[in-house]
Amino acid sequence: MSEIEIFRKEVRVWLEENCPKSLRKRWDDPFSEFSVLRKLRTGDASLWLEAMIAKGWTTPTWPKEYGGGGLSRHQNAVLQSEMARIAAPQPVLGMGTSMIGPTLLDLGTEEQKKAHLPGIVKSETRWCQGYSEPNAGSDLANVQAKAVDKGDHFVINGSKTWTSGAQFATWMFCLVRTGKYEKKQQGISFLLFEMDQPGITIKPIRLISGNSPFCETFLDDAKALKENLVGKLDEGWTVGKRLLQHERSSIGSAPSSSGKEKSKVPAVVKFARKYHGEVDGRIDNPELRTDIIRHLMNTKAFKLTAKRAFDEAKAGASSGETTSMFKFYGSENTQERHELLVSIMGTNALAWEGEDFSETELSTLRTWLSGKATTIYGGSSEIQMNIISKRVLGLPE
């Protein structure tokens, strides 16, 4: 038996012993019951979180010295597949693990890593992103929130918008203007600061899905300590771009391996059988069959491409523009999946509330509406196509 097979056996036994059966189901909504339980650390969610923290598997591939699991890429793939097999939920999600944590591992000082990474691993800190402003969305380099040097700290004034999860966050990573240069990408710094302080006002924005995951954030003399300047003063654009690569990789990645989505029968097929019936073991709608097959083939091809790119990155042959391709296609593919599910369910997918509809029917419409934002946040599809055309294909302006 190979080492990886031995590891798989050990993982399977450990998960069976430690993942509560009450949590072994698919969690569609990032603002679901499990997310709330995880934040409150109650019941089985608390037991699962603490068990995963002890193993370092809330961040499996992070170095052990910061609380991570120290797993190799192959070991992590085994862990994720075994979690998917029993529908075990990811105990820690969010910008800490997918965005600021990886960026600090890349570009942070040793002191910054020790100060911030363990809190992310243990789900003790929650992060939000201070990038977009009323006049700096797609044109991110136009940020105007200003930070003034006050000796041992900066004082920040300005506003940010579309700040995901700001009402729950304990820390923000933020792009601010600290200097004036001919190029607007210069004179930007990357700061970290606590949200629980005077001068920070948060106003949630209610979306058509009924959720309020995004906020307006107003900064009036907010403070950031000098030790929380990531990278060099006025050169935060480099740090900001690196974080965007991590963000776009996470948004554009293939469908999550947690939950039942990786069962042998995909959700789109299950729904099609339920709402359209079967004839001789086939979905009783030839046009729908064609649409589903095309979507599943594209999804499989995307996963294989992502795997190849990951292997190339490990070998040092990767390009940062790859993340733009993944962000573009991944978000478009996700929207296509939501459109398919709504199309399959017909009028049942229009359920908003009421006892006459199943939990799945009630969540499908809201998920479809929320999914409209995937081709906008993290850099719109148009921005990604511009990056690909200029930096990958070498097309003129």
GROMACS .gro file of C-alpha atoms in nm, residues 166-373:
model
  208
  166ALA     CA    1  -1.805   4.400   0.718
  167GLN     CA    2  -2.082   4.378   0.979
  168PHE     CA    3  -1.929   4.052   1.109
  169ALA     CA    4  -1.559   4.126   1.054
  170THR     CA    5  -1.303   4.189   1.326
  171TRP     CA    6  -1.029   4.306   1.085
  172MET     CA    7  -1.008   4.475   0.746
  173PHE     CA    8  -0.731   4.463   0.484
  174CYS     CA    9  -0.745   4.788   0.294
  175LEU     CA   10  -0.596   4.980   0.003
  176VAL     CA   11  -0.540   5.347   0.089
  177ARG     CA   12  -0.379   5.649  -0.074
  178THR     CA   13  -0.058   5.749   0.106
  179GLY     CA   14   0.125   5.946  -0.164
  180LYS     CA   15   0.087   6.130  -0.497
  181TYR     CA   16   0.265   6.008  -0.809
  182GLU     CA   17   0.223   6.042  -1.183
  183LYS     CA   18   0.094   5.684  -1.209
  184LYS     CA   19  -0.214   5.625  -0.995
  185GLN     CA   20  -0.098   5.271  -0.914
  186GLN     CA   21   0.182   5.432  -0.716
  187GLY     CA   22   0.124   5.597  -0.380
  188ILE     CA   23  -0.112   5.321  -0.262
  189SER     CA   24  -0.041   5.129   0.059
  190PHE     CA   25  -0.185   4.805   0.196
  191LEU     CA   26  -0.296   4.831   0.559
  192LEU     CA   27  -0.457   4.602   0.818
  193PHE     CA   28  -0.669   4.741   1.100
  194GLU     CA   29  -0.925   4.635   1.358
  195MET     CA   30  -1.293   4.704   1.290
  196ASP     CA   31  -1.394   4.752   1.654
  197GLN     CA   32  -1.274   5.109   1.696
  198PRO     CA   33  -1.421   5.461   1.691
  199GLY     CA   34  -1.459   5.615   1.347
  200ILE     CA   35  -1.582   5.308   1.158
  201THR     CA   36  -1.948   5.307   1.048
  202ILE     CA   37  -2.100   5.008   0.867
  203LYS     CA   38  -2.425   5.008   0.668
  204PRO     CA   39  -2.536   4.672   0.517
  205ILE     CA   40  -2.672   4.679   0.160
  206ARG     CA   41  -2.981   4.463   0.102
  207LEU     CA   42  -2.970   4.267  -0.226
  208ILE     CA   43  -3.245   4.124  -0.445
  209SER     CA   44  -3.177   3.780  -0.296
  210GLY     CA   45  -3.292   3.911   0.042
  211ASN     CA   46  -2.945   3.883   0.197
  212SER     CA   47  -2.716   4.168   0.298
  213PRO     CA   48  -2.366   4.026   0.252
  214PHE     CA   49  -2.225   4.358   0.125
  215CYS     CA   50  -2.188   4.685   0.313
  216GLU     CA   51  -2.092   5.047   0.288
  217THR     CA   52  -1.804   5.124   0.525
  218PHE     CA   53  -1.719   5.478   0.633
  219LEU     CA   54  -1.376   5.555   0.781
  220ASP     CA   55  -1.348   5.872   0.991
  221ASP     CA   56  -1.009   5.900   1.159
  222ALA     CA   57  -0.978   5.521   1.181
  223LYS     CA   58  -0.636   5.399   1.297
  224ALA     CA   59  -0.396   5.140   1.158
  225LEU     CA   60  -0.073   5.061   1.341
  226LYS     CA   61   0.252   5.094   1.146
  227GLU     CA   62   0.333   4.730   1.218
  228ASN     CA   63   0.029   4.638   1.007
  229LEU     CA   64   0.161   4.793   0.688
  230VAL     CA   65   0.205   4.498   0.449
  231GLY     CA   66   0.482   4.557   0.198
  232LYS     CA   67   0.648   4.896   0.151
  233LEU     CA   68   0.487   5.237   0.194
  234ASP     CA   69   0.336   5.361  -0.135
  235GLU     CA   70   0.397   5.020  -0.296
  236GLY     CA   71   0.083   4.842  -0.181
  237TRP     CA   72  -0.044   4.795  -0.536
  238THR     CA   73   0.185   4.494  -0.566
  239VAL     CA   74   0.040   4.342  -0.249
  240GLY     CA   75  -0.313   4.427  -0.360
  241LYS     CA   76  -0.263   4.253  -0.694
  242ARG     CA   77  -0.123   3.943  -0.527
  243LEU     CA   78  -0.430   3.925  -0.305
  244LEU     CA   79  -0.656   3.965  -0.609
  245GLN     CA   80  -0.486   3.664  -0.764
  246HIS     CA   81  -0.574   3.458  -0.459
  247GLU     CA   82  -0.928   3.599  -0.458
  248ARG     CA   83  -0.986   3.525  -0.826
  249SER     CA   84  -0.845   3.176  -0.785
  250SER     CA   85  -1.089   3.105  -0.501
  251ILE     CA   86  -1.388   3.257  -0.684
  252GLY     CA   87  -1.298   3.091  -1.011
  253SER     CA   88  -1.209   2.753  -0.870
  254ALA     CA   89  -1.403   2.443  -0.961
  255PRO     CA   90  -1.713   2.369  -0.748
  256SER     CA   91  -1.642   2.311  -0.381
  257SER     CA   92  -1.535   1.968  -0.270
  258SER     CA   93  -1.729   1.996   0.054
  259GLY     CA   94  -2.084   1.872   0.065
  260LYS     CA   95  -2.255   1.622  -0.161
  261GLU     CA   96  -2.187   1.799  -0.488
  262LYS     CA   97  -1.914   1.548  -0.570
  263SER     CA   98  -2.145   1.248  -0.539
  264LYS     CA   99  -2.172   1.021  -0.841
  265VAL     CA  100  -2.492   1.194  -0.956
  266PRO     CA  101  -2.460   1.575  -0.995
  267ALA     CA  102  -2.739   1.798  -0.864
  268VAL     CA  103  -2.844   1.908  -1.215
  269VAL     CA  104  -2.903   1.544  -1.309
  270LYS     CA  105  -3.093   1.468  -0.987
  271PHE     CA  106  -3.315   1.772  -1.035
  272ALA     CA  107  -3.379   1.686  -1.402
  273ARG     CA  108  -3.488   1.334  -1.309
  274LYS     CA  109  -3.717   1.466  -1.036
  275TYR     CA  110  -3.888   1.742  -1.235
  276HIS     CA  111  -3.882   1.593  -1.586
  277GLY     CA  112  -3.890   1.220  -1.527
  278GLU     CA  113  -3.699   0.936  -1.694
  279VAL     CA  114  -3.757   0.706  -1.990
  280ASP     CA  115  -3.538   0.397  -2.015
  281GLY     CA  116  -3.301   0.549  -1.758
  282ARG     CA  117  -3.262   0.875  -1.949
  283ILE     CA  118  -3.394   1.221  -1.867
  284ASP     CA  119  -3.719   1.263  -2.059
  285ASN     CA  120  -3.620   1.583  -2.237
  286PRO     CA  121  -3.360   1.561  -2.515
  287GLU     CA  122  -3.282   1.936  -2.522
  288LEU     CA  123  -3.230   1.939  -2.146
  289ARG     CA  124  -3.008   1.633  -2.171
  290THR     CA  125  -2.791   1.815  -2.423
  291ASP     CA  126  -2.765   2.125  -2.201
  292ILE     CA  127  -2.673   1.916  -1.896
  293ILE     CA  128  -2.412   1.713  -2.084
  294ARG     CA  129  -2.253   2.028  -2.224
  295HIS     CA  130  -2.241   2.186  -1.878
  296LEU     CA  131  -2.093   1.876  -1.713
  297MET     CA  132  -1.830   1.841  -1.989
  298ASN     CA  133  -1.732   2.206  -1.953
  299THR     CA  134  -1.712   2.173  -1.574
  300LYS     CA  135  -1.494   1.862  -1.602
  301ALA     CA  136  -1.265   2.031  -1.855
  302PHE     CA  137  -1.237   2.333  -1.627
  303LYS     CA  138  -1.138   2.115  -1.330
  304LEU     CA  139  -0.873   1.939  -1.534
  305THR     CA  140  -0.738   2.273  -1.660
  306ALA     CA  141  -0.723   2.403  -1.303
  307LYS     CA  142  -0.535   2.092  -1.194
  308ARG     CA  143  -0.286   2.130  -1.479
  309ALA     CA  144  -0.229   2.497  -1.395
  310PHE     CA  145  -0.175   2.407  -1.031
  311ASP     CA  146   0.087   2.150  -1.131
  312GLU     CA  147   0.257   2.407  -1.354
  313ALA     CA  148   0.258   2.660  -1.071
  314LYS     CA  149   0.432   2.410  -0.845
  315ALA     CA  150   0.694   2.369  -1.115
  316GLY     CA  151   0.740   2.746  -1.139
  317ALA     CA  152   0.585   2.781  -1.484
  318SER     CA  153   0.268   2.965  -1.387
  319SER     CA  154   0.149   3.310  -1.491
  320GLY     CA  155  -0.046   3.547  -1.269
  321GLU     CA  156  -0.287   3.606  -1.557
  322THR     CA  157  -0.403   3.245  -1.519
  323THR     CA  158  -0.615   3.358  -1.225
  324SER     CA  159  -0.805   3.597  -1.453
  325MET     CA  160  -0.891   3.309  -1.685
  326PHE     CA  161  -1.010   3.101  -1.391
  327LYS     CA  162  -1.209   3.391  -1.244
  328PHE     CA  163  -1.376   3.458  -1.579
  329TYR     CA  164  -1.464   3.103  -1.671
  330GLY     CA  165  -1.531   2.985  -1.315
  331SER     CA  166  -1.787   3.257  -1.244
  332GLU     CA  167  -1.951   3.216  -1.584
  333ASN     CA  168  -1.971   2.840  -1.529
  334THR     CA  169  -2.125   2.890  -1.185
  335GLN     CA  170  -2.391   3.119  -1.329
  336GLU     CA  171  -2.464   2.864  -1.601
  337ARG     CA  172  -2.520   2.599  -1.335
  338HIS     CA  173  -2.765   2.820  -1.147
  339GLU     CA  174  -2.949   2.900  -1.471
  340LEU     CA  175  -2.974   2.529  -1.546
  341LEU     CA  176  -3.118   2.449  -1.204
  342VAL     CA  177  -3.378   2.724  -1.232
  343SER     CA  178  -3.468   2.611  -1.583
  344ILE     CA  179  -3.500   2.250  -1.472
  345MET     CA  180  -3.728   2.333  -1.178
  346GLY     CA  181  -3.955   2.561  -1.381
  347THR     CA  182  -4.212   2.753  -1.177
  348ASN     CA  183  -4.104   2.568  -0.861
  349ALA     CA  184  -3.780   2.765  -0.878
  350LEU     CA  185  -3.976   3.088  -0.829
  351ALA     CA  186  -4.060   2.996  -0.468
  352TRP     CA  187  -3.977   3.278  -0.228
  353GLU     CA  188  -4.146   3.164   0.091
  354GLY     CA  189  -4.424   2.936   0.214
  355GLU     CA  190  -4.484   2.586   0.346
  356ASP     CA  191  -4.587   2.451   0.004
  357PHE     CA  192  -4.226   2.449  -0.115
  358SER     CA  193  -3.931   2.234  -0.019
  359GLU     CA  194  -3.615   2.374   0.141
  360THR     CA  195  -3.430   2.317  -0.187
  361GLU     CA  196  -3.692   2.504  -0.388
  362LEU     CA  197  -3.686   2.796  -0.146
  363SER     CA  198  -3.307   2.825  -0.159
  364THR     CA  199  -3.269   2.783  -0.537
  365LEU     CA  200  -3.417   3.120  -0.632
  366ARG     CA  201  -3.214   3.312  -0.375
  367THR     CA  202  -2.895   3.129  -0.476
  368TRP     CA  203  -2.965   3.208  -0.843
  369LEU     CA  204  -3.017   3.576  -0.760
  370SER     CA  205  -2.705   3.590  -0.541
  371GLY     CA  206  -2.507   3.421  -0.818
  372LYS     CA  207  -2.564   3.717  -1.050
  373ALA     CA  208  -2.290   3.896  -0.858
   0.00000   0.00000   0.00000
